[in-house]
Short mmCIF file of C-alpha atoms in Angstrom, two decimals:
data_model
loop_
_atom_site.label_atom_id
_atom_site.label_comp_id
_atom_site.label_asym_id
_atom_site.label_seq_id
_atom_site.Cartn_x
_atom_site.Cartn_y
_atom_site.Cartn_z
CA UNK U 1 99.17 159.56 -145.00
CA UNK U 2 101.40 158.59 -142.37
CA UNK U 3 100.21 159.71 -138.77
CA UNK U 4 102.75 162.15 -136.89
CA UNK U 5 102.61 161.47 -133.36
CA UNK U 6 105.86 163.41 -131.47
CA UNK U 7 104.08 164.94 -128.95
CA UNK U 8 105.70 163.49 -125.83
CA UNK U 9 109.33 162.95 -125.41
CA UNK U 10 109.05 159.92 -123.00
CA UNK U 11 109.43 156.46 -124.93
CA UNK U 12 110.52 152.85 -124.00
CA UNK U 13 113.19 151.31 -126.32
CA UNK U 14 114.24 147.82 -127.01
CA UNK U 15 117.50 147.19 -128.68
CA UNK U 16 119.48 143.98 -129.32
CA UNK U 17 122.96 144.38 -128.79
CA UNK U 18 124.26 140.86 -129.95
CA UNK U 19 123.66 138.71 -127.01
CA UNK U 20 122.78 140.59 -124.87
CA UNK U 21 118.68 142.48 -124.56
CA UNK U 22 118.92 145.90 -123.72
CA UNK U 23 116.18 147.89 -122.79
CA UNK U 24 116.22 151.89 -123.01
CA UNK U 25 113.90 152.39 -120.13
CA UNK U 26 115.49 155.42 -118.41
CA UNK U 27 115.01 158.97 -119.53
CA UNK U 28 117.44 161.58 -118.96
CA UNK U 29 116.61 165.30 -119.00
CA UNK U 30 118.91 168.23 -120.02
CA UNK U 31 118.44 172.39 -119.94
CA UNK U 32 121.08 174.20 -121.74
CA UNK U 33 122.42 177.40 -120.75
CA UNK U 34 121.00 180.42 -122.36
CA UNK U 35 122.55 180.24 -125.82
CA UNK U 36 125.22 177.95 -125.03
CA UNK U 37 126.18 174.62 -125.84
CA UNK U 38 126.93 174.05 -122.15
CA UNK U 39 123.86 171.77 -120.66
CA UNK U 40 122.87 170.90 -116.98
CA UNK U 41 120.97 167.33 -115.55
CA UNK U 42 117.44 168.41 -114.62
CA UNK U 43 116.16 164.97 -114.04
CA UNK U 44 115.12 161.80 -115.14
CA UNK U 45 112.34 159.18 -115.51
CA UNK U 46 112.88 155.24 -114.71
CA UNK U 47 110.75 152.61 -116.40
CA UNK U 48 110.41 149.02 -114.72
CA UNK U 49 108.80 145.79 -116.26
CA UNK U 50 107.40 142.95 -115.61
CA UNK U 51 108.19 139.48 -117.21
CA UNK U 52 106.00 140.56 -120.28
CA UNK U 53 107.85 143.72 -120.35
CA UNK U 54 104.75 145.82 -119.33
CA UNK U 55 105.58 148.80 -117.54
CA UNK U 56 105.21 148.60 -114.27
CA UNK U 57 106.19 151.64 -112.83
CA UNK U 58 107.20 154.96 -114.13
CA UNK U 59 109.25 157.20 -111.23
CA UNK U 60 110.37 160.94 -112.45
CA UNK U 61 113.19 162.93 -109.92
CA UNK U 62 114.24 166.07 -110.14
CA UNK U 63 117.93 167.26 -110.11
CA UNK U 64 119.72 169.91 -108.59
CA UNK U 65 122.72 170.74 -110.19
CA UNK U 66 124.33 172.77 -107.48
CA UNK U 67 123.97 170.46 -104.64
CA UNK U 68 124.10 167.19 -106.57
CA UNK U 69 120.74 165.83 -104.78
CA UNK U 70 117.68 163.96 -106.50
CA UNK U 71 114.25 164.80 -105.26
CA UNK U 72 111.06 162.95 -106.02
CA UNK U 73 108.65 164.18 -108.12
CA UNK U 74 105.99 161.23 -109.05
CA UNK U 75 105.31 157.68 -109.60
CA UNK U 76 103.08 156.49 -112.05
CA UNK U 77 101.88 152.29 -110.91
CA UNK U 78 100.43 150.11 -113.48
CA UNK U 79 98.62 147.06 -112.68
CA UNK U 80 97.59 144.43 -115.83
CA UNK U 81 95.43 141.37 -116.65
CA UNK U 82 96.16 138.16 -117.95
CA UNK U 83 96.28 139.64 -121.41
CA UNK U 84 98.28 142.29 -120.99
CA UNK U 85 95.58 144.91 -120.59
CA UNK U 86 95.92 147.95 -118.38
CA UNK U 87 93.40 147.37 -115.52
CA UNK U 88 95.07 150.18 -112.97
CA UNK U 89 96.91 153.19 -112.92
CA UNK U 90 98.07 155.31 -109.56
CA UNK U 91 99.56 158.54 -110.16
CA UNK U 92 101.39 159.36 -106.85
CA UNK U 93 103.44 163.07 -106.12
CA UNK U 94 106.27 163.70 -103.66
CA UNK U 95 105.30 165.95 -101.10
CA UNK U 96 108.20 168.79 -100.82
CA UNK U 97 106.84 169.96 -97.25
CA UNK U 98 106.65 166.60 -95.59
CA UNK U 99 108.82 164.40 -97.76
CA UNK U 100 106.79 161.91 -98.48
CA UNK U 101 104.77 160.07 -101.21
CA UNK U 102 101.07 161.02 -101.40
CA UNK U 103 98.70 159.91 -103.68
CA UNK U 104 97.47 162.00 -106.55
CA UNK U 105 94.79 160.51 -109.06
CA UNK U 106 94.08 156.84 -110.41
CA UNK U 107 92.61 155.47 -113.19
CA UNK U 108 90.86 151.73 -113.84
CA UNK U 109 89.69 150.18 -116.69
CA UNK U 110 87.57 147.05 -117.58
CA UNK U 111 87.62 144.78 -120.60
CA UNK U 112 84.99 142.22 -121.86
CA UNK U 113 86.49 139.15 -123.98
CA UNK U 114 87.36 140.79 -127.40
CA UNK U 115 89.68 143.66 -125.34
CA UNK U 116 87.36 146.49 -125.65
CA UNK U 117 87.12 149.00 -122.78
CA UNK U 118 83.82 148.60 -120.96
CA UNK U 119 84.43 150.67 -118.07
CA UNK U 120 86.82 153.57 -117.58
CA UNK U 121 86.57 154.87 -114.09
CA UNK U 122 88.76 157.83 -112.81
CA UNK U 123 89.58 159.24 -109.33
CA UNK U 124 91.21 161.55 -107.56
CA UNK U 125 92.84 161.29 -103.70
CA UNK U 126 90.72 163.16 -101.25
CA UNK U 127 92.46 163.80 -98.03
CA UNK U 128 89.06 164.84 -96.33
CA UNK U 129 87.87 161.10 -96.67
CA UNK U 130 90.90 159.74 -96.86
CA UNK U 131 89.65 157.54 -99.94
CA UNK U 132 89.78 157.95 -103.84
CA UNK U 133 87.25 159.91 -104.65
CA UNK U 134 85.28 159.18 -107.70
CA UNK U 135 85.46 162.21 -110.37
CA UNK U 136 84.59 160.48 -114.38
CA UNK U 137 82.82 157.18 -115.39
CA UNK U 138 82.33 155.74 -118.79
CA UNK U 139 80.24 152.23 -119.17
CA UNK U 140 80.63 150.99 -122.81
CA UNK U 141 78.35 148.47 -124.44
CA UNK U 142 79.22 146.57 -128.19
CA UNK U 143 77.52 144.89 -130.18
CA UNK U 144 78.38 141.31 -131.90
CA UNK U 145 80.41 143.05 -134.06
CA UNK U 146 82.23 145.21 -131.52
CA UNK U 147 80.60 148.39 -132.79
CA UNK U 148 79.91 150.82 -129.64
CA UNK U 149 76.05 150.52 -128.99
CA UNK U 150 75.72 152.78 -126.10
CA UNK U 151 78.05 154.90 -123.91
CA UNK U 152 76.70 155.98 -120.64
CA UNK U 153 78.84 158.65 -118.64
CA UNK U 154 78.69 159.52 -115.05
CA UNK U 155 80.72 161.83 -112.56
CA UNK U 156 80.94 160.96 -108.64
CA UNK U 157 79.19 163.13 -106.01
CA UNK U 158 79.97 164.03 -102.68
CA UNK U 159 78.78 163.32 -99.62
CA UNK U 160 78.76 159.69 -100.57
CA UNK U 161 81.33 159.52 -102.87
CA UNK U 162 79.13 157.67 -105.37
CA UNK U 163 78.70 157.76 -109.26
CA UNK U 164 75.36 159.77 -110.87
CA UNK U 165 74.72 159.49 -114.24
CA UNK U 166 75.38 162.28 -116.88
CA UNK U 167 74.19 161.36 -120.15
CA UNK U 168 74.18 158.36 -122.21
CA UNK U 169 74.90 158.15 -126.35
CA UNK U 170 73.07 155.16 -128.14
CA UNK U 171 74.23 154.37 -131.42
CA UNK U 172 72.57 151.96 -134.44
CA UNK U 173 74.11 150.53 -137.48
CA UNK U 174 73.01 148.70 -140.44
CA UNK U 175 74.03 145.83 -142.23
CA UNK U 176 77.62 147.03 -143.27
CA UNK U 177 78.24 148.16 -139.96
CA UNK U 178 77.66 152.06 -140.98
CA UNK U 179 76.24 154.49 -138.37
CA UNK U 180 73.02 155.19 -138.83
CA UNK U 181 71.49 156.85 -135.59
CA UNK U 182 72.70 158.47 -132.89
CA UNK U 183 70.67 159.41 -129.75
CA UNK U 184 72.03 161.79 -126.76
CA UNK U 185 70.16 161.59 -123.73
CA UNK U 186 70.76 163.43 -120.29
CA UNK U 187 69.86 162.36 -117.03
CA UNK U 188 67.15 163.70 -115.00
CA UNK U 189 67.85 163.17 -111.42
CA UNK U 190 64.39 164.10 -110.18
CA UNK U 191 62.56 161.81 -112.27
CA UNK U 192 65.48 158.81 -111.90
CA UNK U 193 64.81 158.49 -116.23
CA UNK U 194 66.51 159.28 -119.43
CA UNK U 195 65.59 162.60 -121.24
CA UNK U 196 66.20 163.13 -124.92
CA UNK U 197 68.39 166.07 -126.26
CA UNK U 198 69.63 165.09 -129.60
CA UNK U 199 69.05 162.58 -132.39
CA UNK U 200 71.27 162.43 -135.51
CA UNK U 201 70.38 159.85 -138.71
CA UNK U 202 72.88 159.17 -141.52
CA UNK U 203 72.76 158.13 -144.87
CA UNK U 204 74.83 156.68 -147.66
CA UNK U 205 75.24 156.37 -151.49
CA UNK U 206 75.58 152.96 -152.95
CA UNK U 207 79.23 153.50 -152.85
CA UNK U 208 79.01 153.42 -149.04
CA UNK U 209 79.92 156.99 -148.49
CA UNK U 210 77.85 159.20 -146.24
CA UNK U 211 75.85 161.70 -147.94
CA UNK U 212 73.42 163.06 -145.15
CA UNK U 213 73.89 163.99 -141.63
CA UNK U 214 70.47 165.32 -140.04
CA UNK U 215 70.44 166.39 -136.30
CA UNK U 216 66.96 166.70 -134.42
CA UNK U 217 66.43 168.49 -131.03
CA UNK U 218 63.93 167.45 -128.40
CA UNK U 219 61.43 169.58 -127.74
CA UNK U 220 60.43 169.27 -124.04
CA UNK U 221 57.17 171.19 -124.59
CA UNK U 222 56.04 168.96 -127.10
CA UNK U 223 57.82 165.95 -126.58
CA UNK U 224 58.83 165.79 -130.19
CA UNK U 225 61.85 166.22 -132.11
CA UNK U 226 62.22 169.30 -134.12
CA UNK U 227 64.79 169.57 -136.79
CA UNK U 228 67.48 171.69 -135.99
CA UNK U 229 70.60 170.89 -138.78
CA UNK U 230 71.34 168.99 -142.10
CA UNK U 231 74.89 168.35 -143.24
CA UNK U 232 75.29 167.31 -146.93
CA UNK U 233 78.43 165.88 -148.37
CA UNK U 234 79.62 165.68 -151.97
CA UNK U 235 82.24 163.53 -153.97
CA UNK U 236 84.58 164.15 -157.01
CA UNK U 237 84.38 161.73 -160.00
CA UNK U 238 86.98 159.53 -157.91
CA UNK U 239 84.69 159.72 -155.23
CA UNK U 240 86.74 161.64 -153.19
CA UNK U 241 85.47 164.48 -150.98
CA UNK U 242 85.01 167.49 -152.34
CA UNK U 243 82.56 169.34 -149.84
CA UNK U 244 80.49 169.41 -146.61
CA UNK U 245 77.85 172.09 -146.31
CA UNK U 246 75.77 172.52 -142.92
CA UNK U 247 72.42 174.52 -143.24
CA UNK U 248 70.26 175.47 -139.81
CA UNK U 249 66.65 175.34 -140.05
CA UNK U 250 64.78 178.48 -139.29
CA UNK U 251 61.92 177.50 -137.21
CA UNK U 252 60.25 181.24 -137.75
CA UNK U 253 60.19 180.60 -141.94
CA UNK U 254 60.33 176.95 -142.20
CA UNK U 255 63.27 177.19 -144.64
CA UNK U 256 66.51 175.67 -144.13
CA UNK U 257 69.53 178.34 -144.03
CA UNK U 258 73.12 178.00 -144.87
CA UNK U 259 75.25 178.06 -142.24
CA UNK U 260 78.96 177.01 -142.71
CA UNK U 261 80.81 174.84 -145.63
CA UNK U 262 84.11 173.43 -145.90
CA UNK U 263 85.57 172.79 -149.48
CA UNK U 264 88.41 169.74 -149.39
CA UNK U 265 91.27 169.17 -151.92
CA UNK U 266 92.63 165.85 -151.99
CA UNK U 267 94.99 164.07 -153.93
CA UNK U 268 94.26 160.29 -155.07
CA UNK U 269 95.56 158.59 -151.79
CA UNK U 270 92.93 160.36 -150.27
CA UNK U 271 94.57 162.81 -148.51
CA UNK U 272 93.72 165.89 -148.01
CA UNK U 273 95.70 168.54 -149.56
CA UNK U 274 93.49 171.64 -148.56
CA UNK U 275 90.45 172.19 -146.17
CA UNK U 276 88.46 175.36 -146.26
CA UNK U 277 86.27 176.65 -143.60
CA UNK U 278 83.56 179.14 -144.48
CA UNK U 279 80.68 180.53 -142.58
CA UNK U 280 77.91 182.56 -144.05
CA UNK U 281 76.99 185.77 -143.53
CA UNK U 282 73.24 185.95 -143.85
CA UNK U 283 73.11 189.90 -143.71
CA UNK U 284 74.97 190.17 -146.89
CA UNK U 285 74.33 186.84 -148.49
CA UNK U 286 78.30 186.23 -148.80
CA UNK U 287 80.05 183.53 -147.85
CA UNK U 288 83.28 184.42 -145.69
CA UNK U 289 86.46 182.63 -145.29
CA UNK U 290 87.04 181.35 -141.22
CA UNK U 291 89.63 178.39 -141.34
CA UNK U 292 91.93 176.71 -143.21
CA UNK U 293 94.57 173.96 -143.48
CA UNK U 294 96.90 172.96 -146.18
CA UNK U 295 99.12 169.89 -146.41
CA UNK U 296 101.74 168.78 -148.60
CA UNK U 297 102.99 165.21 -148.60
CA UNK U 298 106.29 163.36 -149.87
CA UNK U 299 106.67 160.26 -152.62
CA UNK U 300 106.22 158.09 -149.02
CA UNK U 301 102.90 159.50 -148.25
CA UNK U 302 104.87 161.30 -145.35
CA UNK U 303 103.39 164.63 -144.12
CA UNK U 304 106.02 167.34 -144.60
CA UNK U 305 104.02 170.79 -143.77
CA UNK U 306 100.79 171.95 -142.58
CA UNK U 307 99.48 175.49 -142.12
CA UNK U 308 96.51 176.72 -140.52
CA UNK U 309 94.78 179.92 -141.19
CA UNK U 310 91.95 181.38 -139.25
CA UNK U 311 90.29 185.14 -139.44
CA UNK U 312 88.86 187.20 -137.02
CA UNK U 313 85.48 186.15 -137.45
CA UNK U 314 84.91 186.04 -140.64
CA UNK U 315 86.77 187.76 -144.17
CA UNK U 316 87.10 187.34 -147.91
CA UNK U 317 90.84 187.29 -147.85
CA UNK U 318 93.64 185.20 -146.04
CA UNK U 319 95.68 188.04 -145.48
CA UNK U 320 96.89 188.34 -141.99
CA UNK U 321 95.32 185.07 -140.75
CA UNK U 322 98.12 182.90 -140.71
CA UNK U 323 98.07 180.75 -137.39
CA UNK U 324 100.51 178.19 -137.62
CA UNK U 325 102.93 176.47 -139.99
CA UNK U 326 104.59 173.10 -138.85
CA UNK U 327 107.14 171.51 -141.53
CA UNK U 328 108.57 167.77 -140.96
CA UNK U 329 111.80 166.40 -141.99
CA UNK U 330 112.61 162.49 -142.53
CA UNK U 331 115.26 160.25 -142.31
CA UNK U 332 116.25 157.00 -144.71
CA UNK U 333 113.69 155.19 -142.77
CA UNK U 334 110.70 157.43 -142.77
CA UNK U 335 111.39 158.56 -139.20
CA UNK U 336 110.37 162.35 -138.24
CA UNK U 337 113.98 163.67 -137.71
CA UNK U 338 112.78 166.98 -137.23
CA UNK U 339 109.83 169.40 -136.66
CA UNK U 340 109.42 173.54 -136.74
CA UNK U 341 106.26 175.33 -136.16
CA UNK U 342 105.93 178.67 -137.03
CA UNK U 343 103.14 181.27 -135.57
CA UNK U 344 101.59 183.30 -137.65
CA UNK U 345 102.90 187.58 -136.87
CA UNK U 346 100.54 189.62 -138.89
CA UNK U 347 101.45 192.10 -139.71
CA UNK U 348 104.89 192.68 -138.70
CA UNK U 349 105.65 189.12 -140.50
CA UNK U 350 103.92 186.19 -142.18
CA UNK U 351 105.41 183.71 -140.12
CA UNK U 352 107.49 183.95 -136.70
CA UNK U 353 109.40 181.11 -135.36
CA UNK U 354 107.49 179.28 -132.38
CA UNK U 355 109.27 175.74 -131.49
CA UNK U 356 111.31 173.25 -133.07
CA UNK U 357 111.97 169.57 -131.96
CA UNK U 358 115.01 167.19 -133.44
CA UNK U 359 115.12 163.55 -132.78
CA UNK U 360 118.27 161.17 -133.17
CA UNK U 361 118.07 157.54 -133.70
CA UNK U 362 120.38 154.41 -133.41
CA UNK U 363 118.87 152.49 -136.10
CA UNK U 364 115.36 152.43 -135.75
CA UNK U 365 115.60 153.16 -132.37
CA UNK U 366 115.01 156.79 -130.85
CA UNK U 367 117.95 157.30 -128.72
CA UNK U 368 117.73 161.19 -127.88
CA UNK U 369 115.03 164.26 -128.34
CA UNK U 370 116.00 168.17 -128.31
CA UNK U 371 113.02 170.59 -127.59
CA UNK U 372 113.67 174.90 -128.69
CA UNK U 373 111.57 177.17 -127.83
CA UNK U 374 111.30 181.07 -127.77
CA UNK U 375 112.88 182.21 -130.54
CA UNK U 376 114.81 185.30 -130.55
CA UNK U 377 114.88 187.18 -133.71
CA UNK U 378 117.69 189.45 -132.36
CA UNK U 379 119.96 186.68 -132.24
CA UNK U 380 118.83 184.66 -134.70
CA UNK U 381 118.10 181.40 -132.31
CA UNK U 382 116.09 179.82 -129.54
CA UNK U 383 117.04 181.08 -126.33
CA UNK U 384 115.60 177.86 -124.46
CA UNK U 385 117.08 174.27 -125.41
CA UNK U 386 116.20 171.01 -123.38
CA UNK U 387 117.02 167.77 -124.11
CA UNK U 388 116.12 163.88 -123.29
CA UNK U 389 118.46 161.46 -123.83
CA UNK U 390 117.14 157.30 -123.70
CA UNK U 391 119.61 155.12 -121.71
CA UNK U 392 119.88 151.19 -122.10
CA UNK U 393 120.30 148.90 -120.09
CA UNK U 394 121.32 145.56 -120.24
CA UNK U 395 118.89 142.56 -118.49
CA UNK U 396 120.07 139.34 -119.38
CA UNK U 397 123.53 139.29 -117.72
CA UNK U 398 125.35 138.75 -114.17
CA UNK U 399 127.43 140.73 -112.15
CA UNK U 400 128.30 144.06 -114.54
CA UNK U 401 128.33 147.55 -114.50
CA UNK U 402 125.42 148.39 -115.75
CA UNK U 403 123.75 151.54 -115.67
CA UNK U 404 120.22 150.85 -114.11
CA UNK U 405 119.30 154.46 -112.82
CA UNK U 406 116.72 152.23 -110.47
CA UNK U 407 118.97 153.79 -107.55
CA UNK U 408 121.70 155.79 -106.83
CA UNK U 409 124.92 156.04 -104.59
CA UNK U 410 126.78 159.07 -103.16
CA UNK U 411 129.64 159.37 -102.45
CA UNK U 412 131.54 157.07 -104.98
CA UNK U 413 134.18 156.37 -104.80
CA UNK U 414 133.72 156.19 -100.97
CA UNK U 415 136.68 157.75 -98.77
CA UNK U 416 134.60 156.91 -95.16
CA UNK U 417 133.07 154.30 -93.36
CA UNK U 418 129.65 154.87 -95.00
CA UNK U 419 127.71 155.91 -98.10
CA UNK U 420 123.94 156.87 -98.76
CA UNK U 421 121.78 154.71 -101.27
CA UNK U 422 119.00 156.85 -102.66
CA UNK U 423 115.87 154.18 -103.71
CA UNK U 424 112.83 154.86 -105.43
CA UNK U 425 111.37 151.86 -104.12
CA UNK U 426 111.25 149.50 -100.50
CA UNK U 427 113.70 146.82 -101.43
CA UNK U 428 116.96 144.96 -100.10
CA UNK U 429 120.60 145.67 -101.48
CA UNK U 430 123.55 143.69 -101.82
CA UNK U 431 127.05 144.24 -102.03
CA UNK U 432 129.04 141.90 -104.06
CA UNK U 433 132.50 141.48 -104.44
CA UNK U 434 134.54 141.13 -107.50
CA UNK U 435 134.63 137.39 -107.49
CA UNK U 436 130.65 137.90 -107.15
CA UNK U 437 130.86 136.63 -103.46
CA UNK U 438 127.92 138.24 -101.30
CA UNK U 439 129.78 139.95 -98.70
CA UNK U 440 126.76 142.52 -97.15
CA UNK U 441 122.87 142.54 -97.52
CA UNK U 442 120.72 144.87 -95.69
CA UNK U 443 116.59 146.36 -96.11
CA UNK U 444 115.77 149.63 -97.57
CA UNK U 445 113.19 152.49 -97.00
CA UNK U 446 112.01 154.66 -99.43
CA UNK U 447 113.74 157.82 -100.26
CA UNK U 448 118.06 158.03 -98.53
CA UNK U 449 119.39 155.25 -96.81
CA UNK U 450 122.57 155.81 -94.71
CA UNK U 451 124.49 152.60 -95.27
CA UNK U 452 127.44 151.76 -92.72
CA UNK U 453 130.55 149.71 -94.52
CA UNK U 454 132.25 146.75 -92.77
CA UNK U 455 136.31 147.07 -93.23
CA UNK U 456 136.55 145.98 -96.78
CA UNK U 457 139.84 146.62 -98.58
CA UNK U 458 139.93 149.13 -101.36
CA UNK U 459 139.03 147.96 -104.69
CA UNK U 460 136.13 147.93 -106.61
CA UNK U 461 132.82 146.11 -105.31
CA UNK U 462 128.58 145.87 -106.67
CA UNK U 463 125.40 146.94 -105.32
CA UNK U 464 122.59 145.24 -106.69
CA UNK U 465 119.32 146.11 -106.10
CA UNK U 466 116.54 143.91 -108.12
CA UNK U 467 117.89 143.59 -111.41
CA UNK U 468 119.96 146.70 -111.30
CA UNK U 469 123.35 146.98 -110.59
CA UNK U 470 125.87 149.40 -110.18
CA UNK U 471 129.31 149.77 -109.25
CA UNK U 472 130.91 151.07 -105.87
CA UNK U 473 134.62 151.84 -105.68
CA UNK U 474 136.00 151.50 -102.18
CA UNK U 475 138.87 153.62 -101.62
#
């Protein structure tokens, strides 16, 4: 089954154009006027890269169409190790009251020699202590087969800003790498020991398919594992998953009682076509419908549609249980060009339009994405329309008119003796004439910088900041 992953509308695209290497590292965002084809620029996201094409920074700005002013919104700064694995991500926000950049949150990663994450830590900036406050941490250990054998979760505490254990997961495997046991424990701060909570064991058939999951709960009074739930799996003649049945142990009668079950319809490629979840009503001894998913695929294994149903609490009919209906359309290259989502609207009608995404490509490269929302049945259209366009920038040329969007200049053309550079980072600027001669240079601060021009002849010039180059016209 082909996976659909198009939740975000921001991508970094690389394109080859002849001998020039082109990288789509700027996303321009637009919004359309109500029920109109007129669009207005609302913001942009700019990416910078290191020499190995890792994303170093992600800078977002908001645009005021009326005043033509860009306002910083957020920064994301990444750091990588020698293996190009992300080791730190810092997010900063723009404080519009003080017009300053402030820390927001940070994530750190550490890896083993096989590139597996062994330490994940998240932080939030805490102005009271003027430092990063510890929030959540996960420490992971692996066996020689790179299977997870333990996960320790921690949370940050104040005062002290230290890590405190919360729970631990321990895993055990058979010789085939299949999980046999799983233990969940919680940390007892008073005794500084781990306390058992749940213990799960799994069994497999001769084909390596899971047949039983058994869950036990720790009894803190008797210090023994008590039966809690058991789930059994069945398969058809082709060894495709057919059903899953969960029973709960009644401690009073010492009898296993039906709790819920899932019935599957699977095609020959192991794609699930139908997944029906039911709950057992012990009072009436019948199974009630609860949730359901229906899938449809094309001959290439691409997901064409998915329907979900959910009852209010269990019924014997799916009527009125419509929840979501998602449809996908693909181009000849099996790339999604449209995603259409509808919601259940019972009893007025089975489905009502919710939102729609469309995607445009240049060969295999995404160049634009549109988002439509808030469908108005009276006019037969969506009232909200937003668009993201992915800009391509050459990065291996000399002085050319390259749309880098790493900085903006205004006014342009320049009619007076000065102009303004809106810089996204602290850097130096160079003004170059049409022959490539450097005629002026200077330092830039973050934000707006007023540049005083010397006496230059009217004509076309270029401003270079880092790899970014923009054309400047002096009149």
